[in-house]
Amino acid sequence: MSRPAALVLAGACALCLAADSVLAAEELSISASVRQRSVAVGSELVLTVVVTGSGLRSMPDPELPGIENAGIYSAGKSTSISTSLVNGRFTSQNSVTHNYVIVPEREGELVIGPISVTHKDRTKRTAPISITVVAAGKSFTATPRSEARDAPAAGGGGRDVFVELVTDKTQAYVSEQLILTFRFYTRVNLLRQPEYVPPTTTGFWVEPLPKQPSYETLLDGMTYLVIEVKSAVFPTRSGTLTIEPATLRCVIEEPDRSSSADPFDRFRRGFFGLGSRGREISLRSDPVEIEVLPIPEEGVPGSFGGAVGAYEMRMEADRTRVKQGDPITLTITISGRGNVNTVSAPVFPDLPGMRSYDSGSQVHSAGSASGLSGEKVFERVVVPEVSGAFSVGPVEFSYFDPAEGRFRTLAAGPIEVSVAPGPVSIGPEPELPEKHEVRVLSRDILHIHTGRPDLRPAAHPLHRSTWFLLLQLAPLVAYIAALGYRRHTERLSADVGYARLKRADRMARRRLSTAREHLNDPDALGFYSALEKATRDFVGDKFNLAATGMTYDGMEKDLQSRGVPYSLIQELSEVLQECDRARFCPAEAGSAARKISLKKAEGVIARLGKCKT
């Protein structure tokens, strides 16, 4: 064959191949499938729609019809391209897989479809799919896979992922510690970090516990990886309390193994399996109900301040041999298992011949898988006023033991102290000379005029009178006052700190009035909540601090930096801690105790109001 004839033949072949490619490009198909034909109300059903075409630069998206009594959400899509050589001709095919999650809302028959796709005025449709929707179970978990895609499970059944929320006990006393555990079970790979939303715990004091190591467990013949989140919770009131459900969202791996024998399968899935498809699911636990018993009212020791748990106490002195007037620092440490944050100070006895002062407290708590524990350290300074030998203590502390259902009283001390005479004796005040009234002893000089002379005031012109001159200043005074008022209003709108300072006293009186309205309530919670808010908000307004989230350490540093006396800061902390104890560890506080708390708060607010900002 001559060379020109060969070129003509090659051109004809190329035209044929091009024509074949155009015909192949016109091919378009769509398919839809679900992994099961029955599902529970509220569970997730995965719908997979595959659009396939040849030689298309961009694939059209499918059009889903409206589905009654169900929600539908997009779960992403993946694209694959396959090329093959058949009979000397290359064929290229594009395939786009769309994933949707359907959540049925009502029992009955659910109809999906038909689903259509349109390209160049040509439309392809799928056949309708019927799903049977049954009643929901008690908990919402992931939808099980079909038997073919769940080979590791015994018999092809079981769940891939599910969650549970449990406590170590369902009955407890007020302020007793419970361990709340959220468990996430999975036997499939996760494509991203799960999003955990903790439960709502109204009526509980919550302390997070350290992160727990994951472990494997065997359930129904299948191995699950278990991830736990633990918290220590303390009920703050009696009755039946509910811990709301916890939720977790995650994306589980769904690898495409349908074409593993194809040599181009690696290019479709991506190297190292990075192209694996994922499905986003939402898991929700059951709520947990706790029956909370009140602290017994009979046999309450006088040194009981609301502590519940198991504690020990010890007392130490920094020195036991001092001189008269030298201070001694006593350290009382209460340690054990429970909410050490709310432990109140032990009862300190009267010490004749000594003055004593509360020097504050510190909390050191630590969590573990078994719960919250730690210690609270109280410091007290005693100053001997006379010399001699003294016994300091004992101090008493009582708590309620929920394991045995009774009160326990601890005692520490006494500590023997030897006091030597000091360089300066602290004795009674020296006697002062008796005071007498001033008396006239004699009169040796007389005034020339002892009677009232008959004098008349001379007539003064009006413009020389004092009141007339003062009246001329009235317009200037009014102008200065108006100018000052204008600057005051402008600063109120522009300077937040200045505005809060100016309203601090007025708002404090109003909030304290609210606390007085709750003085005689049967429950002390309303009174101490209002009193704590009045005190804390006044500090925030007075010194332009954020009242929300204010900690004791942060408040102490801020007030010290503003020159507030340390003794006043300690009194403020005592008022706030007393309110916290009454709110979170409620012990019966009568009207007399509330009036004392109100008087303390009013005194602290009044003294803080005199401090410079």
Coordinates of N, CA and C in Angstrom, one line a residue, residues 254-372:
E254 N -16.9 4.1 54.9 CA -17.6 3.1 54.1 C -16.8 2.9 52.8
P255 N -15.7 2.0 52.9 CA -14.9 1.8 51.7 C -15.6 1.1 50.6
D256 N -15.3 1.5 49.4 CA -15.9 0.9 48.2 C -15.0 -0.3 47.7
R257 N -15.5 -1.5 48.0 CA -14.8 -2.8 47.7 C -15.4 -3.5 46.5
S258 N -16.4 -2.8 45.8 CA -17.1 -3.5 44.7 C -16.2 -3.9 43.5
S259 N -15.1 -3.1 43.3 CA -14.3 -3.4 42.1 C -12.9 -3.5 42.5
S260 N -12.6 -4.3 43.5 CA -11.3 -4.5 44.0 C -10.4 -5.2 43.0
A261 N -11.0 -6.0 42.1 CA -10.2 -6.7 41.1 C -9.8 -5.9 39.9
D262 N -10.4 -4.7 39.8 CA -10.0 -3.8 38.7 C -8.6 -3.2 39.0
P263 N -7.7 -3.2 38.0 CA -6.4 -2.6 38.3 C -6.4 -1.1 38.4
F264 N -7.5 -0.4 37.9 CA -7.6 1.0 38.1 C -8.4 1.4 39.4
D265 N -8.7 0.4 40.2 CA -9.5 0.6 41.4 C -8.7 1.6 42.4
R266 N -7.4 1.5 42.4 CA -6.6 2.4 43.3 C -6.8 3.8 42.9
F267 N -6.9 4.1 41.6 CA -7.1 5.5 41.2 C -8.4 6.0 41.5
R268 N -9.5 5.1 41.5 CA -10.8 5.6 41.8 C -10.9 5.9 43.4
R269 N -10.3 5.0 44.2 CA -10.4 5.2 45.6 C -9.4 6.1 46.2
G270 N -8.3 6.4 45.4 CA -7.2 7.2 46.0 C -6.2 6.3 46.6
F271 N -4.9 6.8 46.7 CA -3.9 6.1 47.3 C -4.2 5.9 48.8
F272 N -3.8 4.8 49.4 CA -3.9 4.5 50.8 C -5.4 4.6 51.3
G273 N -6.3 4.5 50.4 CA -7.7 4.5 50.9 C -8.3 5.8 51.2
L274 N -7.6 6.9 50.8 CA -8.0 8.2 51.2 C -9.3 8.6 50.5
G275 N -9.7 7.9 49.5 CA -10.9 8.2 48.8 C -12.1 7.4 49.3
S276 N -12.0 6.8 50.4 CA -13.1 6.0 51.0 C -14.3 6.9 51.3
R277 N -15.5 6.4 51.0 CA -16.6 7.2 51.3 C -17.0 7.2 52.8
G278 N -17.6 8.3 53.2 CA -17.9 8.4 54.6 C -19.4 8.7 54.8
R279 N -20.0 8.3 55.9 CA -21.4 8.6 56.2 C -21.4 9.3 57.6
E280 N -22.1 10.4 57.6 CA -22.2 11.2 58.9 C -23.5 10.7 59.6
I281 N -23.3 10.4 60.9 CA -24.5 9.9 61.6 C -24.5 10.7 63.0
S282 N -25.7 10.7 63.6 CA -25.9 11.4 64.9 C -26.4 10.3 65.8
L283 N -25.7 10.2 67.0 CA -26.1 9.3 68.0 C -26.6 10.0 69.2
R284 N -27.6 9.4 69.9 CA -28.2 10.1 71.1 C -28.5 9.0 72.1
S285 N -28.1 9.3 73.3 CA -28.3 8.4 74.5 C -29.7 8.5 75.1
D286 N -30.0 7.6 75.9 CA -31.2 7.8 76.7 C -31.0 8.7 77.9
P287 N -32.1 9.4 78.4 CA -31.9 10.2 79.6 C -31.7 9.3 80.8
V288 N -31.2 9.8 81.9 CA -30.9 9.1 83.1 C -31.7 9.8 84.3
E289 N -32.5 9.0 85.0 CA -33.2 9.6 86.1 C -32.5 9.1 87.4
I290 N -32.4 10.1 88.3 CA -31.7 9.9 89.6 C -32.7 10.2 90.7
E291 N -32.9 9.3 91.7 CA -33.8 9.6 92.8 C -32.9 10.2 93.9
V292 N -33.1 11.4 94.3 CA -32.2 12.1 95.2 C -32.9 12.2 96.6
L293 N -32.3 11.7 97.6 CA -32.9 11.7 99.0 C -32.3 12.9 99.7
P294 N -33.2 13.5 100.6 CA -32.7 14.7 101.4 C -31.8 14.2 102.5
I295 N -31.0 15.1 103.0 CA -30.1 14.8 104.2 C -31.1 14.7 105.4
P296 N -30.9 13.6 106.2 CA -31.8 13.5 107.4 C -31.7 14.7 108.3
E297 N -32.9 15.1 108.8 CA -33.0 16.2 109.7 C -32.8 15.9 111.2
E298 N -32.8 14.6 111.5 CA -32.6 14.2 112.9 C -31.2 13.9 113.2
G299 N -30.7 14.3 114.3 CA -29.4 14.0 114.8 C -28.3 14.8 114.0
V300 N -28.6 16.0 113.6 CA -27.6 16.8 112.8 C -26.7 17.4 113.8
P301 N -25.4 17.2 113.7 CA -24.4 17.8 114.7 C -24.3 19.3 114.5
G302 N -23.9 20.0 115.5 CA -23.8 21.4 115.5 C -22.6 21.8 114.5
S303 N -21.7 21.0 114.3 CA -20.6 21.3 113.4 C -20.8 20.9 112.0
F304 N -22.0 20.5 111.6 CA -22.3 20.0 110.2 C -22.6 21.2 109.4
G305 N -21.8 21.3 108.2 CA -22.0 22.5 107.3 C -22.4 22.1 105.9
G306 N -22.9 20.8 105.8 CA -23.4 20.4 104.5 C -22.5 19.4 103.7
A307 N -21.3 19.1 104.2 CA -20.4 18.2 103.5 C -21.0 16.8 103.5
V308 N -20.8 16.1 102.3 CA -21.3 14.8 102.1 C -20.2 14.0 101.4
G309 N -19.8 12.8 102.0 CA -18.7 12.0 101.4 C -18.0 11.2 102.4
A310 N -16.7 11.1 102.3 CA -15.9 10.4 103.3 C -14.6 11.3 103.5
Y311 N -14.4 11.8 104.7 CA -13.3 12.7 104.9 C -12.5 12.4 106.2
E312 N -11.3 13.0 106.2 CA -10.4 12.9 107.3 C -9.9 14.3 107.7
M313 N -9.5 14.6 108.9 CA -9.1 15.9 109.3 C -7.8 15.8 110.2
R314 N -7.0 16.8 110.0 CA -5.8 16.9 110.8 C -5.5 18.4 111.0
M315 N -4.8 18.7 112.1 CA -4.5 20.1 112.4 C -3.0 20.2 112.9
E316 N -2.3 21.2 112.4 CA -0.9 21.4 112.7 C -0.7 22.9 113.0
A317 N 0.4 23.1 113.8 CA 0.8 24.5 114.2 C 2.2 24.8 113.7
D318 N 2.4 26.0 113.2 CA 3.8 26.3 112.7 C 4.8 26.3 113.8
R319 N 4.3 26.6 115.0 CA 5.3 26.6 116.2 C 4.4 26.5 117.4
T320 N 5.0 25.9 118.5 CA 4.3 25.7 119.7 C 4.9 26.5 120.9
R321 N 6.1 27.1 120.7 CA 6.8 27.9 121.7 C 6.9 29.3 121.2
V322 N 6.2 30.2 121.7 CA 6.2 31.6 121.3 C 6.3 32.6 122.4
K323 N 6.4 33.9 122.1 CA 6.4 34.9 123.1 C 5.0 35.6 123.1
Q324 N 4.7 36.2 124.2 CA 3.4 36.9 124.3 C 3.3 37.9 123.1
G325 N 2.2 37.8 122.4 CA 1.9 38.8 121.3 C 2.4 38.2 119.9
D326 N 3.2 37.1 119.9 CA 3.6 36.5 118.6 C 2.5 35.6 118.0
P327 N 2.2 35.7 116.7 CA 1.2 34.9 116.1 C 1.6 33.5 115.9
I328 N 0.6 32.6 116.0 CA 0.7 31.2 115.7 C -0.3 30.8 114.6
T329 N 0.2 30.2 113.5 CA -0.6 29.8 112.4 C -1.0 28.4 112.5
L330 N -2.3 28.1 112.5 CA -2.8 26.8 112.6 C -3.3 26.4 111.2
T331 N -3.0 25.2 110.8 CA -3.4 24.7 109.5 C -4.3 23.5 109.7
I332 N -5.5 23.6 109.3 CA -6.5 22.5 109.4 C -6.8 22.0 108.0
T333 N -6.5 20.7 107.8 CA -6.6 20.1 106.5 C -7.7 19.1 106.5
I334 N -8.8 19.2 105.7 CA -9.9 18.3 105.5 C -9.7 17.6 104.1
S335 N -9.5 16.3 104.1 CA -9.2 15.6 102.9 C -10.2 14.4 102.8
G336 N -10.4 14.0 101.5 CA -11.2 12.8 101.3 C -11.9 12.8 100.0
R337 N -12.9 12.0 99.8 CA -13.6 11.8 98.6 C -15.0 12.5 98.6
G338 N -15.2 13.4 97.7 CA -16.4 14.2 97.7 C -16.2 15.5 97.0
N339 N -17.1 16.4 97.1 CA -17.0 17.7 96.5 C -16.3 18.6 97.5
V340 N -14.9 18.6 97.5 CA -14.2 19.4 98.5 C -14.3 20.9 98.3
N341 N -14.8 21.3 97.1 CA -15.0 22.7 96.9 C -16.0 23.3 97.8
T342 N -17.0 22.6 98.3 CA -18.1 23.1 99.1 C -17.9 22.8 100.6
V343 N -16.8 22.2 101.0 CA -16.5 21.9 102.4 C -16.4 23.2 103.2
S344 N -17.2 23.3 104.3 CA -17.1 24.5 105.1 C -16.1 24.4 106.2
A345 N -15.7 25.5 106.8 CA -14.7 25.5 107.8 C -15.1 24.8 109.1
P346 N -14.2 24.1 109.7 CA -14.6 23.4 111.0 C -14.9 24.4 112.1
V347 N -15.6 23.9 113.1 CA -15.9 24.8 114.2 C -14.7 24.9 115.1
F348 N -14.3 26.2 115.4 CA -13.1 26.5 116.2 C -13.6 27.0 117.6
P349 N -13.1 26.4 118.6 CA -13.6 26.8 120.0 C -13.0 28.1 120.4
D350 N -13.7 28.7 121.4 CA -13.2 29.9 122.0 C -11.9 29.6 122.8
L351 N -10.9 30.6 122.7 CA -9.6 30.4 123.4 C -9.4 31.5 124.3
P352 N -9.7 31.4 125.6 CA -9.5 32.4 126.6 C -8.0 32.8 126.6
G353 N -7.7 34.1 126.6 CA -6.4 34.6 126.6 C -5.8 34.7 125.2
M354 N -6.5 34.5 124.2 CA -6.0 34.5 122.8 C -7.0 35.2 121.9
R355 N -6.4 35.9 120.9 CA -7.3 36.4 119.8 C -7.0 35.5 118.6
S356 N -8.1 35.2 117.8 CA -7.9 34.4 116.6 C -8.6 35.0 115.4
Y357 N -8.0 34.8 114.3 CA -8.4 35.3 113.0 C -8.5 34.3 111.9
D358 N -9.5 34.3 111.1 CA -9.5 33.4 109.9 C -8.6 33.9 108.8
S359 N -7.7 33.1 108.3 CA -6.8 33.5 107.3 C -7.0 33.0 105.9
G360 N -8.2 32.5 105.7 CA -8.6 32.0 104.3 C -8.5 30.5 104.2
S361 N -8.7 30.0 103.0 CA -8.6 28.6 102.7 C -8.2 28.4 101.2
Q362 N -7.7 27.2 101.0 CA -7.2 26.8 99.6 C -7.8 25.4 99.3
V363 N -8.1 25.2 98.1 CA -8.7 23.9 97.6 C -7.7 23.2 96.7
H364 N -7.4 22.0 96.9 CA -6.6 21.2 96.0 C -7.4 19.9 95.6
S365 N -8.0 19.8 94.5 CA -8.8 18.7 94.1 C -8.2 18.0 92.9
A366 N -8.5 16.7 92.7 CA -8.0 15.9 91.6 C -9.0 14.9 91.3
G367 N -9.2 14.6 90.0 CA -10.1 13.6 89.5 C -9.5 12.4 89.0
S368 N -10.2 11.3 89.0 CA -9.7 10.0 88.5 C -10.9 9.3 88.0
A369 N -10.7 8.1 87.5 CA -11.8 7.3 87.0 C -12.8 7.0 88.1
S370 N -12.4 7.0 89.4 CA -13.3 6.6 90.5 C -14.0 7.8 91.1
G371 N -13.6 9.1 90.6 CA -14.4 10.2 91.1 C -13.5 11.4 91.5
L372 N -14.1 12.4 92.1 CA -13.4 13.6 92.6 C -13.0 13.4 94.0

